[in-house]
Amino acid sequence: MSILNRLMKKGKSRFFVHIPKTAGTSFRKALEQNSNVISDYSAADPQTSKVFHQTLYKNQDKYAFALRLKKMRNTVISGHMPLAKYSPFVGIENCVVFLREPSERYISHYKHIVRTEYPNLSIQEFLADANNTDLMSRLITLEGLYSIGCIGLTERYNDSLALISKLWGEVLPRLTENCAVNFRPLKSEEDLSLFSEQIATANKRDYALYHVACKLFENSMFFRQKGVLDRRAFAQLNARRGVIQGWGFLIGSQDVLEINLDINGKQVAVKKCFKFRPVLKGKGFPREGCVSFDFKHTLCPGDQVSIKDVETGRVLFEGCV
């Protein structure tokens, strides 16, 4: 992917990971006010823009797509696609996503399907289809969540717009699209509360992801209020591996991030995140992938690891082996 990185280096393209029923349609419409939005919602979806059919779907030619994207100006890719598909083209810090409380998102998705496609679909049938569950965590992994340029929360939509406006340097209007306020109520709407436990169980991974997203969102709000750059960090936690590998970076800066590494509440190292990792460069990480660190230490099951920002003392990452 190094050739793609060089091709896209001078471009100002961005990627919106559009997770269904997270206020994504409203956000996409807001983007269309000032940006050239191109959409990828699968090869079969009529919303998908021609450039994707002509390059990625017809010939699977990523290089040709990168060339086309480079020639576009002020472009935002939008679609129900995983973060990893387009972050190499636009850079991970130029990507954004909205997440929503998992059960609320799931129920909203179910209601939307009933109203627009299958009026007789029961909640039991919807639950039985694995394609409907844990949708957020299928489009963005935990490491992807830690690395993405900005996380928006449906429940904090106005604050989310402010964060994204700061990241992208443009004011985004607040629009409301694709909401069900004028639709007739479902016949069985009052019965959905009876399935709350099943819905939560079916979306366990989404709940874990959303829990982290809320913490990262508060970090972004903190950094914005402090008037400092947002920052990201992550560590891979493997017991008995003998080394802790991770990464960290400042969003919108080529400066090196300095972090404190804590294990079980005790600081064990101060690290600067500047080592090169080819896999990070391929994912579109800043500084050409030179954002990594490692620390020789054998972790044991149950160890608690955290990464703190040296400048502000803010916890950027927490994990348990």
Coordinates of C-alpha atoms in Angstrom, one line a residue:
M1 CA 0.0 0.0 0.0
S2 CA 3.0 2.3 0.1
I3 CA 2.3 3.4 -3.5
L4 CA -1.2 4.3 -2.6
N5 CA 0.1 6.3 0.4
R6 CA 2.3 8.3 -1.9
L7 CA -0.5 8.9 -4.4
M8 CA -2.9 10.2 -1.7
K9 CA -0.4 12.2 0.3
K10 CA -1.3 15.6 -1.3
G11 CA -5.0 14.9 -1.5
K12 CA -7.7 16.1 1.0
S13 CA -10.0 13.2 0.8
R14 CA -11.9 11.9 3.8
F15 CA -14.0 8.8 4.7
F16 CA -17.2 8.6 6.7
V17 CA -17.9 5.1 8.0
H18 CA -21.7 5.2 7.8
I19 CA -23.2 2.7 10.3
P20 CA -26.9 2.3 9.7
K21 CA -29.3 4.2 12.1
T22 CA -26.6 6.3 13.9
A23 CA -27.8 9.6 12.4
G24 CA -25.5 8.9 9.4
T25 CA -27.9 10.0 6.8
S26 CA -28.3 13.4 8.4
F27 CA -24.5 13.7 8.7
R28 CA -24.0 12.7 5.0
K29 CA -26.5 15.4 4.0
A30 CA -24.6 17.9 6.0
L31 CA -21.4 17.0 4.2
E32 CA -23.1 17.4 0.9
Q33 CA -23.6 21.1 1.6
N34 CA -19.9 21.9 1.1
S35 CA -18.2 18.7 0.0
N36 CA -18.1 16.3 -3.0
V37 CA -19.6 13.2 -1.5
I38 CA -19.1 9.9 -3.3
S39 CA -20.9 6.9 -2.0
D40 CA -20.1 3.2 -1.7
Y41 CA -23.0 1.1 -0.3
S42 CA -22.0 -2.1 -2.2
A43 CA -21.9 -3.0 -5.8
A44 CA -25.6 -3.8 -6.0
D45 CA -26.8 -0.5 -4.3
P46 CA -28.0 2.2 -6.7
Q47 CA -26.5 4.9 -4.4
T48 CA -23.0 3.7 -5.1
S49 CA -21.1 6.2 -7.3
K50 CA -19.7 5.3 -10.7
V51 CA -16.1 5.7 -9.7
F52 CA -16.3 2.6 -7.4
H53 CA -17.9 0.5 -10.1
Q54 CA -15.3 1.6 -12.7
T55 CA -12.3 0.8 -10.6
L56 CA -12.9 -1.3 -7.5
Y57 CA -15.9 -3.4 -8.4
K58 CA -15.3 -4.0 -12.1
N59 CA -11.5 -4.5 -12.1
Q60 CA -10.6 -4.5 -8.4
D61 CA -7.9 -1.9 -9.3
K62 CA -7.0 0.0 -6.2
Y63 CA -4.3 1.9 -8.0
A64 CA -6.8 3.2 -10.6
F65 CA -9.1 4.3 -7.8
A66 CA -6.3 6.1 -6.0
L67 CA -5.5 8.0 -9.2
R68 CA -9.1 9.0 -9.7
L69 CA -9.5 10.0 -6.0
K70 CA -6.3 12.1 -6.2
K71 CA -7.8 14.2 -9.0
M72 CA -11.0 15.0 -7.0
R73 CA -11.2 18.0 -4.7
N74 CA -12.7 18.2 -1.3
T75 CA -14.0 14.7 -1.5
V76 CA -15.7 12.6 1.2
I77 CA -16.3 8.9 0.7
S78 CA -19.4 7.7 2.5
G79 CA -20.8 4.2 2.8
H80 CA -21.7 1.1 4.9
M81 CA -18.1 0.0 4.5
P82 CA -15.5 -1.1 7.1
L83 CA -12.9 1.5 8.1
A84 CA -10.1 -0.6 6.8
K85 CA -11.4 -0.4 3.2
Y86 CA -10.7 3.3 2.6
S87 CA -8.4 4.4 5.5
P88 CA -5.3 3.5 3.4
F89 CA -6.5 5.9 0.7
V90 CA -7.4 8.9 2.8
G91 CA -5.4 8.5 6.0
I92 CA -6.7 7.1 9.3
E93 CA -6.9 10.6 10.9
N94 CA -9.2 11.8 8.0
C95 CA -11.8 9.2 8.8
V96 CA -14.9 9.6 11.1
V97 CA -17.7 7.4 12.4
F98 CA -20.9 7.8 14.4
L99 CA -21.8 5.2 17.0
R100 CA -25.0 4.8 19.0
E101 CA -26.2 3.0 22.1
P102 CA -26.4 -0.6 20.7
S103 CA -29.9 -1.6 21.7
E104 CA -31.3 1.7 20.5
R105 CA -29.5 1.4 17.2
Y106 CA -30.6 -2.2 16.8
I107 CA -34.3 -1.4 17.5
S108 CA -34.2 1.6 15.2
H109 CA -32.7 -0.6 12.4
Y110 CA -35.5 -3.1 12.9
K111 CA -38.2 -0.5 12.7
H112 CA -36.7 0.9 9.6
I113 CA -36.6 -2.5 7.9
V114 CA -40.3 -3.1 8.9
R115 CA -41.4 0.3 7.6
T116 CA -39.5 0.3 4.3
E117 CA -39.1 -3.4 3.3
Y118 CA -40.8 -6.1 5.3
P119 CA -43.9 -4.9 7.1
N120 CA -44.6 -8.4 8.6
L121 CA -41.1 -9.1 9.9
S122 CA -41.2 -10.0 13.6
I123 CA -38.5 -9.0 16.1
Q124 CA -37.8 -12.7 16.6
E125 CA -37.1 -13.2 12.9
F126 CA -34.8 -10.1 12.9
L127 CA -32.9 -11.4 15.9
A128 CA -32.5 -14.8 14.3
D129 CA -30.5 -13.2 11.4
A130 CA -26.9 -12.9 12.4
N131 CA -26.3 -10.2 9.7
N132 CA -28.3 -7.8 11.8
T133 CA -26.3 -8.1 15.1
D134 CA -23.0 -6.5 16.2
L135 CA -23.1 -4.3 13.1
M136 CA -21.0 -1.5 14.5
S137 CA -18.1 -3.8 15.5
R138 CA -18.2 -5.4 12.0
L139 CA -17.5 -2.1 10.4
I140 CA -14.9 -0.8 12.8
T141 CA -12.6 -3.0 15.0
L142 CA -11.5 -2.0 18.5
E143 CA -8.0 -0.9 17.2
G144 CA -9.7 1.0 14.4
L145 CA -11.9 2.8 16.9
Y146 CA -8.8 3.9 18.9
S147 CA -7.1 5.1 15.7
I148 CA -9.9 6.9 13.8
G149 CA -9.7 10.7 13.4
C150 CA -13.0 11.4 15.2
I151 CA -15.7 9.5 16.9
G152 CA -19.2 10.9 16.9
L153 CA -22.0 9.7 19.2
T154 CA -25.6 9.9 18.1
E155 CA -26.7 10.9 21.6
R156 CA -24.2 13.8 21.5
Y157 CA -24.8 14.8 17.9
N158 CA -24.2 18.6 18.3
D159 CA -20.9 18.0 20.2
S160 CA -19.9 15.5 17.6
L161 CA -20.4 18.0 14.8
A162 CA -18.3 20.4 16.7
L163 CA -15.5 17.9 17.0
I164 CA -15.6 16.9 13.4
S165 CA -15.8 20.5 12.3
K166 CA -12.6 21.2 14.2
L167 CA -10.9 18.1 12.7
W168 CA -11.9 19.0 9.1
G169 CA -11.8 22.8 9.4
E170 CA -15.3 23.4 8.2
V171 CA -18.6 24.3 9.8
L172 CA -21.2 21.4 9.4
P173 CA -24.9 22.3 9.5
R174 CA -27.2 20.4 11.8
L175 CA -29.7 18.5 9.6
T176 CA -32.3 15.8 10.4
E177 CA -32.8 13.2 7.7
N178 CA -34.2 9.7 7.5
C179 CA -35.9 10.0 10.9
A180 CA -39.2 8.1 11.7
V181 CA -41.0 11.0 13.3
N182 CA -43.8 11.1 10.8
F183 CA -44.1 7.3 10.2
R184 CA -47.0 5.3 11.6
P185 CA -46.1 3.4 14.8
L186 CA -45.5 -0.4 14.5
K187 CA -48.3 -2.7 15.6
S188 CA -46.0 -4.5 18.0
E189 CA -44.0 -1.6 19.1
E190 CA -45.0 -1.9 22.8
D191 CA -43.8 -5.5 22.8
L192 CA -40.1 -4.7 21.9
S193 CA -39.2 -4.0 25.5
L194 CA -39.9 -7.7 26.2
F195 CA -36.8 -8.6 24.1
S196 CA -34.3 -6.2 25.6
E197 CA -32.2 -8.9 27.2
Q198 CA -32.0 -10.9 23.9
I199 CA -31.1 -7.8 22.0
A200 CA -28.3 -6.9 24.4
T201 CA -27.0 -10.5 24.4
A202 CA -27.0 -10.5 20.6
N203 CA -25.0 -7.3 20.4
K204 CA -22.3 -7.9 23.1
R205 CA -19.4 -6.9 20.9
D206 CA -21.2 -3.7 20.0
Y207 CA -21.7 -2.9 23.7
A208 CA -18.0 -3.4 24.4
L209 CA -17.1 -1.1 21.4
Y210 CA -19.6 1.5 22.5
H211 CA -18.2 1.6 26.0
V212 CA -14.8 2.4 24.7
A213 CA -16.2 4.9 22.2
C214 CA -17.8 6.9 25.0
K215 CA -14.5 7.2 26.8
L216 CA -12.6 8.2 23.6
F217 CA -15.4 10.8 22.9
E218 CA -14.9 12.3 26.3
N219 CA -11.1 12.5 25.7
S220 CA -11.7 14.4 22.4
M221 CA -14.0 16.8 24.2
F222 CA -11.4 17.3 26.9
F223 CA -8.6 18.0 24.4
R224 CA -10.9 20.4 22.5
Q225 CA -11.7 22.3 25.7
K226 CA -8.0 22.5 26.7
G227 CA -7.2 23.8 23.2
V228 CA -4.7 21.0 22.5
L229 CA -4.5 18.5 19.7
D230 CA -6.5 15.3 20.0
R231 CA -4.3 12.2 20.4
R232 CA -4.6 8.4 20.1
A233 CA -2.8 5.4 21.5
F234 CA -3.2 1.6 21.6
A235 CA -1.4 -1.5 22.8
Q236 CA -1.5 -5.1 21.8
L237 CA -1.8 -7.2 25.0
N238 CA -0.5 -10.8 24.7
A239 CA 0.4 -12.8 27.7
R240 CA 3.9 -14.3 27.8
R241 CA 4.9 -12.7 24.5
G242 CA 7.8 -10.9 26.2
V243 CA 7.1 -7.5 24.6
I244 CA 4.3 -4.9 24.6
Q245 CA 3.8 -3.4 21.2
G246 CA 1.7 -0.3 20.6
W247 CA 1.3 3.0 18.8
G248 CA 0.4 6.6 19.5
F249 CA 0.1 9.8 17.5
L250 CA -1.2 13.4 17.6
I251 CA -4.0 14.1 15.2
G252 CA -3.1 16.8 12.7
S253 CA 0.6 16.9 13.6
Q254 CA 3.8 15.2 12.6
D255 CA 5.2 15.7 16.1
V256 CA 6.0 12.5 18.2
L257 CA 3.6 11.6 20.9
E258 CA 5.2 10.8 24.3
I259 CA 3.3 8.4 26.6
N260 CA 3.5 6.8 30.0
L261 CA 3.0 3.0 30.1
D262 CA 1.4 1.7 33.3
I263 CA 1.0 -1.9 34.4
N264 CA -1.4 -2.6 37.3
G265 CA -1.4 1.0 38.3
K266 CA 2.4 1.5 38.3
Q267 CA 4.4 3.4 35.7
V268 CA 6.9 1.1 34.1
A269 CA 8.1 3.2 31.2
V270 CA 8.0 6.5 29.3
K271 CA 8.0 6.0 25.6
K272 CA 8.1 8.1 22.5
C273 CA 6.0 6.8 19.6
F274 CA 8.3 7.0 16.5
K275 CA 9.2 3.5 15.4
F276 CA 8.3 2.4 11.9
R277 CA 5.8 -0.4 11.4
P278 CA 4.9 -1.3 7.8
V279 CA 1.5 -2.5 8.7
L280 CA 0.5 0.8 10.2
K281 CA 1.7 2.7 7.1
G282 CA -0.5 0.3 5.0
K283 CA -3.5 1.2 7.2
G284 CA -3.0 4.9 6.5
F285 CA -1.5 5.9 9.9
P286 CA 0.3 9.3 10.1
R287 CA 4.0 9.9 10.0
E288 CA 4.2 7.2 7.3
G289 CA 3.7 4.6 9.9
C290 CA 6.4 5.8 12.2
V291 CA 4.2 6.0 15.3
S292 CA 5.0 2.7 17.1
F293 CA 6.7 1.8 20.4
D294 CA 7.7 -1.4 22.2
F295 CA 8.6 -2.3 25.7
K296 CA 10.2 -5.6 26.8
H297 CA 7.9 -7.1 29.5
T298 CA 6.1 -10.4 30.0
L299 CA 2.5 -9.8 30.8
C300 CA 0.4 -12.3 32.8
P301 CA -3.3 -13.0 32.5
G302 CA -5.2 -10.4 34.5
D303 CA -2.6 -7.7 34.1
Q304 CA -4.1 -4.2 33.7
V305 CA -2.3 -2.0 31.1
S306 CA -2.9 1.7 30.5
I307 CA -1.3 4.4 28.3
K308 CA -1.4 8.0 29.5
D309 CA -0.5 11.1 27.6
V310 CA 2.6 12.8 29.1
E311 CA 1.5 16.3 28.3
T312 CA -2.0 16.2 29.8
G313 CA -2.0 13.0 32.0
R314 CA -5.1 11.8 30.2
V315 CA -5.7 8.0 29.9
L316 CA -5.6 7.2 26.2
F317 CA -5.9 3.4 26.4
E318 CA -6.9 0.8 29.0
G319 CA -6.8 -2.9 28.6
C320 CA -6.7 -6.2 30.5
V321 CA -4.7 -9.3 29.4

